[in-house]
Coordinates of C-alpha atoms in Angstrom, one line a residue:
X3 CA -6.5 -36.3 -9.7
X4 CA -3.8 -34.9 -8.2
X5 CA -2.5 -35.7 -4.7
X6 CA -2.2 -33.0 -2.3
X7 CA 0.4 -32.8 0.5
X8 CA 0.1 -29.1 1.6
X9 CA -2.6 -27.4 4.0
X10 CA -3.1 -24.6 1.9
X11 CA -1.9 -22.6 -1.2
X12 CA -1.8 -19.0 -1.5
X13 CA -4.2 -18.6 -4.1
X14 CA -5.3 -14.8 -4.1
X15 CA -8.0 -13.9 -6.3
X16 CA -8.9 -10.9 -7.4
X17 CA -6.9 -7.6 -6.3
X18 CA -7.1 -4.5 -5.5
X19 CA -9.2 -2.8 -8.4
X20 CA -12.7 -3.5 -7.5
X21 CA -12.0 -2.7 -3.9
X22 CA -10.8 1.2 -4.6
X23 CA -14.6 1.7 -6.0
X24 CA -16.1 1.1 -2.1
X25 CA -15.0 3.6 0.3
X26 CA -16.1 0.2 2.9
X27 CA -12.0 -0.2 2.4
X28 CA -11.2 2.8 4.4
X29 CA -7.5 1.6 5.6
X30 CA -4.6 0.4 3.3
X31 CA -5.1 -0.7 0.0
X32 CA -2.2 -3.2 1.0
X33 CA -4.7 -4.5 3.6
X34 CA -6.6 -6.2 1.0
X35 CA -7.3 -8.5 -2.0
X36 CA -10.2 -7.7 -4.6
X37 CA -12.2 -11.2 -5.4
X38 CA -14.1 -11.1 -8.8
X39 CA -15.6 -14.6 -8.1
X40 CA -17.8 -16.9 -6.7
X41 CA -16.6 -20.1 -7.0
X42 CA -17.6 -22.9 -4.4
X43 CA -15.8 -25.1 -2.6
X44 CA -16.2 -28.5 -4.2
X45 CA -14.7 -30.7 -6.9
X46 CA -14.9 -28.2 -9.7
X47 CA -12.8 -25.5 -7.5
X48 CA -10.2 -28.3 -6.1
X49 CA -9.7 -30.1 -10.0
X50 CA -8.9 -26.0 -11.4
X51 CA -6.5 -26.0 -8.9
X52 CA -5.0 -28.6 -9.7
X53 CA -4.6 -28.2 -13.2
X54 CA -1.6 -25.6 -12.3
X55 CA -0.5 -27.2 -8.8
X56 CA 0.9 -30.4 -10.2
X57 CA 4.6 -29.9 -9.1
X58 CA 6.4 -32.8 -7.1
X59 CA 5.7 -32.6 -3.6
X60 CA 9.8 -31.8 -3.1
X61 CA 9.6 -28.8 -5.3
X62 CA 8.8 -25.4 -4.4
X63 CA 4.8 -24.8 -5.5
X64 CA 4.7 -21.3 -6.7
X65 CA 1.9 -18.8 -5.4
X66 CA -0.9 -18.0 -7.3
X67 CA -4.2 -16.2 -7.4
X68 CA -7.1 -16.7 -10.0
X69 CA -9.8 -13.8 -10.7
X70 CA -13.3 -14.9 -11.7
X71 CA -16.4 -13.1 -13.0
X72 CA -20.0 -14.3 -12.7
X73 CA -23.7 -14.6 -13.8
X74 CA -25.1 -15.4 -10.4
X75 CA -23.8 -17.0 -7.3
X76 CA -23.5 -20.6 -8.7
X77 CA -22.0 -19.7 -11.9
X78 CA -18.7 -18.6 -11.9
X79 CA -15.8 -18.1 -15.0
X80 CA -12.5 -17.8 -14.6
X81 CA -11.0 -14.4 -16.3
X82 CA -7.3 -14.2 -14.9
X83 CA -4.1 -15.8 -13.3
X84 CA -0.8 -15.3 -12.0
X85 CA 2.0 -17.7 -10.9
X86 CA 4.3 -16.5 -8.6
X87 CA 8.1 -17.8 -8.0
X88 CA 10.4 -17.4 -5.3
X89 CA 13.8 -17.2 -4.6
X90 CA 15.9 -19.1 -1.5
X91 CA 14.9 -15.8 0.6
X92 CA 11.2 -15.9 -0.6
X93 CA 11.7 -13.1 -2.5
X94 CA 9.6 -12.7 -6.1
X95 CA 11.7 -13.5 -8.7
X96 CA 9.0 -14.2 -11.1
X97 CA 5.3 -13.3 -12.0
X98 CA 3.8 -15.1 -15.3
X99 CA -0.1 -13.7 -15.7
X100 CA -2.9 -15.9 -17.7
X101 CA -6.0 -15.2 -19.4
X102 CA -8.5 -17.2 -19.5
X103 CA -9.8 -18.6 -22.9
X104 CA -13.5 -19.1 -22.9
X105 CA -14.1 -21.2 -26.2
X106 CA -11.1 -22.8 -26.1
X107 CA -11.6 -23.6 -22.1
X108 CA -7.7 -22.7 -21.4
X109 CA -5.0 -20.8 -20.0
X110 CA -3.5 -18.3 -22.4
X111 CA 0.1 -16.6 -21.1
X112 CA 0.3 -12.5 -22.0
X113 CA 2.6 -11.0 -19.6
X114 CA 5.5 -11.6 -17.7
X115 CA 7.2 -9.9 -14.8
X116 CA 10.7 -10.8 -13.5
X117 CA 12.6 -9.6 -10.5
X118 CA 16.2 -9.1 -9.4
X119 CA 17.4 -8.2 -5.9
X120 CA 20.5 -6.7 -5.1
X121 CA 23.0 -7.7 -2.4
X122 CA 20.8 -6.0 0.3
X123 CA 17.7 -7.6 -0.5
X124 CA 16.6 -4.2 -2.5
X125 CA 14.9 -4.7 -5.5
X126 CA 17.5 -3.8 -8.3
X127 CA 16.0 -5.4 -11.8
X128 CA 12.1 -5.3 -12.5
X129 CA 11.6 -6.3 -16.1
X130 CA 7.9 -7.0 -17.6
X131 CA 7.7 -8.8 -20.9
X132 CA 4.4 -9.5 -23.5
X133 CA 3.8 -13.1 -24.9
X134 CA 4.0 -12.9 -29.2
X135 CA 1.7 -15.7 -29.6
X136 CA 2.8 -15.6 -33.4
X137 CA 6.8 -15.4 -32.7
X138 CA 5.7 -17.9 -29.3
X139 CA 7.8 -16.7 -27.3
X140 CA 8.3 -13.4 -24.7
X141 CA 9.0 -10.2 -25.9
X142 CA 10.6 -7.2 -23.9
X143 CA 8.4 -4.0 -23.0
X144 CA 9.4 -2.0 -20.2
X145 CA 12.4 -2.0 -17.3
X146 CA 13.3 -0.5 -14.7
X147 CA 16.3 -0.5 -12.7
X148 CA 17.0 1.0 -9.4
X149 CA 20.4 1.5 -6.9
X150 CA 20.4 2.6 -3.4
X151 CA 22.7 3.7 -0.7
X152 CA 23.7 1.5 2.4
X153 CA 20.1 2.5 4.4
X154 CA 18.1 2.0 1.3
X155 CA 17.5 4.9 0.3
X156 CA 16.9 5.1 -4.2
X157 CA 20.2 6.5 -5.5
X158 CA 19.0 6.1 -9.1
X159 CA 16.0 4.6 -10.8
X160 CA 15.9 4.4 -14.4
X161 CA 13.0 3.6 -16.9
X162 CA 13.4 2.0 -20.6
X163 CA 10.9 0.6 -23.1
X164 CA 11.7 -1.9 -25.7
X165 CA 12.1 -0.4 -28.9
X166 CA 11.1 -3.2 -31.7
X167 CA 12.6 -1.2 -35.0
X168 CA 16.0 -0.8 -33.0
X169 CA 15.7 -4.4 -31.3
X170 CA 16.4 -2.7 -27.9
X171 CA 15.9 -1.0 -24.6
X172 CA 15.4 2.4 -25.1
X173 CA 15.7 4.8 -22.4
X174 CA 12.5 6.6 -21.1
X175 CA 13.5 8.7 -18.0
X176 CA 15.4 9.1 -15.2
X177 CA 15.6 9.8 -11.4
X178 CA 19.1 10.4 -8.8
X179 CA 18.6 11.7 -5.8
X180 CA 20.7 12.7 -2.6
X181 CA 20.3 12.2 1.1
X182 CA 21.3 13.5 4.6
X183 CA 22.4 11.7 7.1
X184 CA 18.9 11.6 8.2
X185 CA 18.0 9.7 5.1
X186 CA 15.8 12.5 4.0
X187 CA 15.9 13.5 0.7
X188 CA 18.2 16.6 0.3
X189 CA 18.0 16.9 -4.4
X190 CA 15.9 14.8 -6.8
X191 CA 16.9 15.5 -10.3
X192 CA 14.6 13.9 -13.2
X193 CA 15.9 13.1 -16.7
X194 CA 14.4 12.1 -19.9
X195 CA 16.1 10.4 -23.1
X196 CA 16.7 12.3 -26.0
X197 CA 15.9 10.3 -29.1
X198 CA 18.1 12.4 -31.4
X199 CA 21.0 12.6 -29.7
X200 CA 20.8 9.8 -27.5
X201 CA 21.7 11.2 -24.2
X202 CA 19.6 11.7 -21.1
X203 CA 18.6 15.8 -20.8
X204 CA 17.7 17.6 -17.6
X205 CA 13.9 18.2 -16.8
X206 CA 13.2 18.9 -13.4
X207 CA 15.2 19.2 -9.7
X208 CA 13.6 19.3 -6.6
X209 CA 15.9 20.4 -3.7
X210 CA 14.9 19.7 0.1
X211 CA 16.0 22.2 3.1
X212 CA 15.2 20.9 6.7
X213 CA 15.8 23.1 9.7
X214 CA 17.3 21.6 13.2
X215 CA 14.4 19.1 13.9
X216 CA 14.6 17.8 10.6
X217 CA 11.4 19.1 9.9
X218 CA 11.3 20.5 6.4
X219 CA 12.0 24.3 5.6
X220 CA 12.1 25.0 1.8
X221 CA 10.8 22.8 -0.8
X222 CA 12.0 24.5 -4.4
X223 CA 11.0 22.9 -7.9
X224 CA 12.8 23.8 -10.5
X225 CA 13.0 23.2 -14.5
X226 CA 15.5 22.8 -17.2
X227 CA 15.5 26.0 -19.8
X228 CA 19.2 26.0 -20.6
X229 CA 19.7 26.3 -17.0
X230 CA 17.5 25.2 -13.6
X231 CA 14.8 27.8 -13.4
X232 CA 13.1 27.8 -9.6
X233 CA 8.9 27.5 -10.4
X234 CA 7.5 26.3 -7.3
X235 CA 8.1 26.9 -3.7
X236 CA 7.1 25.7 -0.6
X237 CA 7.8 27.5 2.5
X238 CA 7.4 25.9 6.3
X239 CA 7.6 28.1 9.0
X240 CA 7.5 26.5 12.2
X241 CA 6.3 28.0 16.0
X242 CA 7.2 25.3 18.3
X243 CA 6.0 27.2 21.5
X244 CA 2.6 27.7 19.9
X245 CA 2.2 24.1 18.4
X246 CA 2.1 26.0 14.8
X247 CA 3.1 25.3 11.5
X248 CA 2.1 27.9 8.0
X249 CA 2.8 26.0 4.5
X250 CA 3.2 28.7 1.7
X251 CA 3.4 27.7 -1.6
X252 CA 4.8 30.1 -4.3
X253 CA 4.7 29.8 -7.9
X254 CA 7.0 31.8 -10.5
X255 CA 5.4 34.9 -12.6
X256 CA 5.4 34.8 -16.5
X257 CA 8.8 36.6 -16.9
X258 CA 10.3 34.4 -14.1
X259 CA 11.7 37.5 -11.8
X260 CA 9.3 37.2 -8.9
X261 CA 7.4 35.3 -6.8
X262 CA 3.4 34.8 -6.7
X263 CA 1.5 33.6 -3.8
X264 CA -0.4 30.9 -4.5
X265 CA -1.9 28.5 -1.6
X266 CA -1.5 28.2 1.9
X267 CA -2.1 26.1 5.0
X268 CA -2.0 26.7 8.4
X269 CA -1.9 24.1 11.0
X270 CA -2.2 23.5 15.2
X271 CA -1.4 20.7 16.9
X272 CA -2.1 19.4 20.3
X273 CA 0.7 18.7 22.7
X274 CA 1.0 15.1 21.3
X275 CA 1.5 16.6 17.9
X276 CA -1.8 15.8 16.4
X277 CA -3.1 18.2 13.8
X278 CA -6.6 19.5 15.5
X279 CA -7.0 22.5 12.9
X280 CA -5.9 23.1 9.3
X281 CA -7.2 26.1 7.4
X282 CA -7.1 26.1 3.5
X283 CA -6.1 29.5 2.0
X284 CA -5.9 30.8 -1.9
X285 CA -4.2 33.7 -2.8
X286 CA -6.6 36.0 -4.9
X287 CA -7.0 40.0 -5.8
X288 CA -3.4 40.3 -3.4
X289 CA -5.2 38.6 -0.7
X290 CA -5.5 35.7 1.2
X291 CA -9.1 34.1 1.5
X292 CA -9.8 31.2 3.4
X293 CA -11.2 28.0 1.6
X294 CA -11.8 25.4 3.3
X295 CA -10.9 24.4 7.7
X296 CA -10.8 20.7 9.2
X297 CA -10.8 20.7 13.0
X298 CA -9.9 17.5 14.8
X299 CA -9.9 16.2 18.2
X300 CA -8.6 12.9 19.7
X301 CA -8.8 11.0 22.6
X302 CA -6.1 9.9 25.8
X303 CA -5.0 7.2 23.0
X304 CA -4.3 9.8 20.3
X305 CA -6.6 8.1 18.4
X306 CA -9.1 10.8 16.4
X307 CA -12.1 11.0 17.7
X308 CA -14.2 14.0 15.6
X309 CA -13.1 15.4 12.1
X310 CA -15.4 18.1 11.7
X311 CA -14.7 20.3 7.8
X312 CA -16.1 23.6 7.0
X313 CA -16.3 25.6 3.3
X314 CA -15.6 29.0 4.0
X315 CA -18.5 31.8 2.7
X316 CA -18.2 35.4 2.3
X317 CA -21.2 36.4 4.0
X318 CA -21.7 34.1 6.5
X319 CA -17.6 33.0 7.6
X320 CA -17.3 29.2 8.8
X321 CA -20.3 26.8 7.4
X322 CA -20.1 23.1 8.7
X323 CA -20.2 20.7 5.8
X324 CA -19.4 17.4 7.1
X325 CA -18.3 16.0 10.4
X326 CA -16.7 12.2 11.8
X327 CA -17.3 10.6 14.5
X328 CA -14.9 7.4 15.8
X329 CA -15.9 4.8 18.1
X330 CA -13.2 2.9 19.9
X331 CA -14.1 -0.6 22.1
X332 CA -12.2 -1.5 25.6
X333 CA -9.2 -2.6 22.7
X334 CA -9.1 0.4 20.9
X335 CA -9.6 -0.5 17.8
X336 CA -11.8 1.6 15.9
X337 CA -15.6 -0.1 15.9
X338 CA -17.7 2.5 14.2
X339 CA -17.8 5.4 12.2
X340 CA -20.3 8.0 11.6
X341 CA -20.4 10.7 8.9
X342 CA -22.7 13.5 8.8
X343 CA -23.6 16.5 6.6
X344 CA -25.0 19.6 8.1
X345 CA -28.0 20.9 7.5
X346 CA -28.4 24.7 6.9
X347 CA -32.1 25.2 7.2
X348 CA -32.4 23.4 10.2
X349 CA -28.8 24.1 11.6
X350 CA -28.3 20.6 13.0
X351 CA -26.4 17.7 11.8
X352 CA -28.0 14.8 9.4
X353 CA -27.1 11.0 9.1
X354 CA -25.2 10.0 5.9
X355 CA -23.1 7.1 6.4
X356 CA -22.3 4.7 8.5
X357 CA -19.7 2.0 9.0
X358 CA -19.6 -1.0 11.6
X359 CA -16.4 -2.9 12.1
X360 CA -15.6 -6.1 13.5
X361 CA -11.9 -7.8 14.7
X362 CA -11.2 -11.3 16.2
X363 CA -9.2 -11.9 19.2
X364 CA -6.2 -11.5 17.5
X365 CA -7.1 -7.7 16.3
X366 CA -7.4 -8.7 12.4
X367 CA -10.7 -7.1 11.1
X368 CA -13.2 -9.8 10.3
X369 CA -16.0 -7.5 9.1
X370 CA -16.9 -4.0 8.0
X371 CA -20.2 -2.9 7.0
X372 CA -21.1 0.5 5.3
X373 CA -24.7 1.4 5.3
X374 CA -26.5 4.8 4.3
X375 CA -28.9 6.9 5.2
X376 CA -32.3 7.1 3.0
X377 CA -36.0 7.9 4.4
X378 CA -34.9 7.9 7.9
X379 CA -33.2 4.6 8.2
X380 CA -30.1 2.9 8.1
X381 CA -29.7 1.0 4.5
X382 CA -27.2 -1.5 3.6
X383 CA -24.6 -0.5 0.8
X384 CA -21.7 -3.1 1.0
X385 CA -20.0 -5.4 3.1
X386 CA -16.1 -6.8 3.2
X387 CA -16.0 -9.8 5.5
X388 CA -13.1 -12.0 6.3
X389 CA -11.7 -15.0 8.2
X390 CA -8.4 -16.0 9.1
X391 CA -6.8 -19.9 9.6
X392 CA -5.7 -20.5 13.3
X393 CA -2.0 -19.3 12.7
X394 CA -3.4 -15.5 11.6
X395 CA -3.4 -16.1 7.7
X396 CA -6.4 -15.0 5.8
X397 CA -8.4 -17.6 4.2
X398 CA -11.6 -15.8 3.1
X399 CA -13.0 -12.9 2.1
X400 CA -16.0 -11.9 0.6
X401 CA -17.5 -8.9 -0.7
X402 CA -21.3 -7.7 -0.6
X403 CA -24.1 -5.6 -1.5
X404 CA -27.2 -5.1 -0.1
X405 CA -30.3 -6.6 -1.9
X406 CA -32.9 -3.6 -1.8
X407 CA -35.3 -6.6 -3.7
X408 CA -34.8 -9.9 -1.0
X409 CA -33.1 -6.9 1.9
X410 CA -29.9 -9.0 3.0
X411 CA -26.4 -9.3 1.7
X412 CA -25.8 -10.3 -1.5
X413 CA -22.7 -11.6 -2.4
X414 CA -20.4 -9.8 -5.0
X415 CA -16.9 -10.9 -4.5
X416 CA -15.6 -13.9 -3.1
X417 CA -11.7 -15.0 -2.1
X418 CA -10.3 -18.2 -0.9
X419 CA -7.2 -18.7 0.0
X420 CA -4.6 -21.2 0.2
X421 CA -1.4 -21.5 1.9
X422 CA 1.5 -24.3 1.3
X423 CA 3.4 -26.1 4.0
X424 CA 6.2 -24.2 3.8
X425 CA 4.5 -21.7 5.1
X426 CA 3.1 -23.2 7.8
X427 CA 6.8 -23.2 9.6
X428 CA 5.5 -19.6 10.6
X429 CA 5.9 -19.5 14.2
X430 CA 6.7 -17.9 17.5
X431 CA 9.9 -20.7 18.5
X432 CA 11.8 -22.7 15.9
X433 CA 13.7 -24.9 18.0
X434 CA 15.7 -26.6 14.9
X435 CA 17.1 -22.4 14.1
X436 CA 17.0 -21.1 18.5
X437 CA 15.9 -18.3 17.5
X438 CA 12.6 -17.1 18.9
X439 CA 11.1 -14.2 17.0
X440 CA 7.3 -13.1 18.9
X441 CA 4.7 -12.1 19.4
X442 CA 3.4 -13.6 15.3
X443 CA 1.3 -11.8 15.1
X444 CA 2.7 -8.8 16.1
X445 CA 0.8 -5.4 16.3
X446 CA 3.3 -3.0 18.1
X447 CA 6.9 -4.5 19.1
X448 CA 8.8 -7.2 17.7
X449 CA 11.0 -8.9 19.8
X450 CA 13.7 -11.4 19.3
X451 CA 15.3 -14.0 21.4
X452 CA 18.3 -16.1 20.8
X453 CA 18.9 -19.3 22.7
X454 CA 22.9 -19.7 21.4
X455 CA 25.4 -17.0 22.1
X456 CA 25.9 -14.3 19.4
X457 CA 28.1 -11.1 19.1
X458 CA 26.5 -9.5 16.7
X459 CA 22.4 -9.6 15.2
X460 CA 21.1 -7.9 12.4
X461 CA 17.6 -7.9 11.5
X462 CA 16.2 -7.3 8.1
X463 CA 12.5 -7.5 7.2
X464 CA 10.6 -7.5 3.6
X465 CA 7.7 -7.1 2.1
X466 CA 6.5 -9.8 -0.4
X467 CA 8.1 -8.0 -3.6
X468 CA 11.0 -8.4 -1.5
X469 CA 11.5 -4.3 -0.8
X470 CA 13.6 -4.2 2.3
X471 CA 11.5 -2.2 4.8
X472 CA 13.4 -2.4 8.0
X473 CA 17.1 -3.3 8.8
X474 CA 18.7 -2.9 12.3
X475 CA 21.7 -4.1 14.0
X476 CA 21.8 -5.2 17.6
X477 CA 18.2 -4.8 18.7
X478 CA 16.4 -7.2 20.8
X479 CA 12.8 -5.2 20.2
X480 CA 11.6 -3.3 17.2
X481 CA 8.7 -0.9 16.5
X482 CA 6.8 -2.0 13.9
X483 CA 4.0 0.0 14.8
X484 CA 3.7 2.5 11.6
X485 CA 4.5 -0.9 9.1
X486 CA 1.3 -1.5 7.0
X487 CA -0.4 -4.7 7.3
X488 CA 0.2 -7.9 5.8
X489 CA 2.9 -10.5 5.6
X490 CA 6.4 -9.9 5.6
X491 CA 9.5 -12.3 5.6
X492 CA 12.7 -11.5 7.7
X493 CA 16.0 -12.9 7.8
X494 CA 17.6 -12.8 11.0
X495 CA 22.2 -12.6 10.6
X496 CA 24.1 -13.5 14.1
X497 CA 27.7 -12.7 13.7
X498 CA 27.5 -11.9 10.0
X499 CA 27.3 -15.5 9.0
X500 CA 25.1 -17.8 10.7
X501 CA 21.1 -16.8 8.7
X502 CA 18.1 -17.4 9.6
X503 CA 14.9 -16.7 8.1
X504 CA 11.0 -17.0 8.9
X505 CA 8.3 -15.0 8.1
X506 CA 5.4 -13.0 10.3
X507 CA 2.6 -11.3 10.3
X508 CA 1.9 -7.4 10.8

């Protein structure tokens, strides 16, 4: 048996596909790990582990998550792995994925993924490779490569495929695209390959005009017919004294001379810029009819309160079709949500769903609960259910169902997970690097504190594929507030030389 020195390994199994089928997942997908499982904890779980964990306890252990299916809760079979590896920045530079092979009880390797950064942290190189089991050994099927500016912004992403007759990559398409100085997009132009000829040819352009508050203006598709032909249109016209926006969308007649309404959208906002009424239009017999309306209202917080969505009829205007509430505790955070059709005969709202949600002390959501309505009562549909280890990782998470036949949660999906020691350096104070980066957790503002003097600090932060998603220069605080979820790693530069790194959670 192997020996053990870490506390726990990142072992994530399961992802995200199950988890898109239960509308129980209402925030990010990011948020989450799907968990086709259940295995116990016991020796059988710790001696699978450590079939694959076996590396000296100097060397770097790389991450890894295991998938399972199962029979019932006690019998569990392992369908999937992947093995994660790391560069000096903790960056993936590496991503092997396993099958599981039931008669012959083993591991079989079928795809690879490898990972390239460029001198900004961006990813550059993303390769993914297929195991020949005949040839043994890893063959080439798709790449991508990507370039960006100095703010990170994608210059240029290209797509190939392995071509086995040519023994090559083969280009596929194409992106390059433009930016102000407001890094918002100002031209996208997509190419594809031409096998023939061998040259990339022009398919589409998308062009981007933004008026003095950088809000956008004119959004214009066009296509590639000997010359760029406009086909699509989107007009915003802004009233900034009313708190008003229109969206128009055009679309190009048959002999490409005019223009032909199509959709439209008309929005109000309240005062903090919250949408509180969006009307749906189609353009038909030269008219515009209304479709569909959302109204919205939100409370001192800005945090939505009632989404309320109507279907338009030509009789009777405006019908109610469903309607939102949110509940907020003393904390904010969002408790419980209720949906409800409307009834037409008896012109009052019914029950449909309802969700219940749980978070710890530290503001991570620990439970959510979706039940429906049927016969006048609240029944159980599913259940996501978490726990986190005392430094804010998650540990476990299960997924459930509701037993109509023994009426109590019955367990779907299961996750354990395991972190090493490394990361267990996560902290708010490293007194070997002075640098104090806090609160870790952090749900708003990140601040950073330096006990050694500096001139200069630049801060860069990544997600775990190692896409930069913040960098800035000379701040002591930084809003993460609109950055998803999850982990990220940062790496902190004082005087362009002196690095260091750490990671945190969001």
């Amino acid at each position: 048996m192997v020996k053990f020195n870490f506390l726990f390994k990142v072992l994530y199994i399961g992802f995200v596909t199950f988890m898109i089928q239960f509308d129980v997942f209402a925030q990010s997908k990011s948020d989450y790990y799907n968990s086709p499982l259940p295995l116990e904890m016991g020796d059988k779980y710790i001696s699978l582990i450590s079939t694959f964990n076996s590396n000296k306890q100097e060397e770097k252990v790389p991450n890894t998550f295991i998938s399972y299916s199962f029979s019932n809760a006690s019998d569990s079979t392992p369908v999937s792995k992947t093995i994660y590896e790391f560069d000096a920045y903790n960056r993936t530079t590496q991503a092997f994925n396993f099958n599981w092979e039931t008669e012959a009880k083993d591991w079989s390797r079928y795809r690879k993924n490898s990972y390239e950064y460029d001198e900004y942290g961006n990813l550059a190189l993303s390769v993914t490779y297929q195991w020949d089991a005949i040839a043994q050994k890893w063959k080439g099927t798709y790449k991508s490569e990507k370039k960006y500016d100095t703010s990170g912004n994608v210059l240029s992403s290209y797509f190939y495929k392995w071509e086995n007759v040519l023994n090559n990559w083969v280009g596929v398409s194409k992106v390059e695209s433009s930016f102000s100085a407001q890094n918002q997009f100002t031209q996208k132009i997509a190419y594809t390959w031409n096998t023939d000829s061998n040259q990339w040819e022009e398919s589409t352009k998308e062009t981007f005009h933004y008026n003095q508050q950088n809000d956008l203006e004119l959004y214009t598709l066009y296509n590639w017919l000997d010359e760029w032909v406009a086909i699509r249109k989107e007009e915003h016209n802004f009233d900034y004294t009313n708190n008003t926006s229109i969206q128009t969308v055009s679309i190009i007649d048959a002999s490409f001379q005019n223009w032909v309404n199509d959709t439209k959208y008309e929005f109000k906002y309240d005062e903090s810029s919250n949408v509180i009424e969006k009307i749906y239009y189609q353009w038909i017999s030269y008219e515009w009819l209304s479709i569909e309306k959302e109204e919205a209202s939100y409370n001192v917080h800005n945090q939505l309160m009632v989404k309320t969505e109507f279907k338009y009829q030509y009789v009777m205007g405006w019908i109610a079709s469903l309607r939102t509430q949110y509940t907020y505790d003393q904390d904010q955070y969002n408790v419980e949500q209720l949906v409800e059709t409307w009834n037409t005969e008896q012109q009052e709202w019914d029950n449909n769903q309802l969700y219940l949600i749980a978070f710890n002390e530290n503001g991570r959501q620990i439970n959510k609960e979706k039940y429906v309505w049927e016969k006048g009562e609240w029944v159980g549909a599913s259940k996501l259910s978490q726990s986190y280890n005392s430094i804010g990782y998650l540990e476990y998470q299960g997924v459930y169902q509701w037993s109509n036949s023994t009426a109590v949660w019955s367990p779907n999906h299961k996750s354990y997970l395991f972190y090493s020691e490394d990361d267990i350096l996560l902290s708010n104070d490293n007194p070997i690097l002075q640098v104090t980066v806090f609160p870790n957790p952090v749900k708003d503002f990140l601040k950073i504190h330096a006990s050694q003097q500096y001139g200069t600090l630049q801060f860069e932060m990544f997600d775990l594929k190692g896409n930069k998603i913040i960098q800035t220069n000379d701040k002591n605080e930084i809003n993460v507030q609109e950055i998803p979820s999850g982990y990220y790693h940062y790496i902190i530069t004082l005087d362009n030389s002196k690095i260091f790194k750490g990671k945190l959670i969001k």
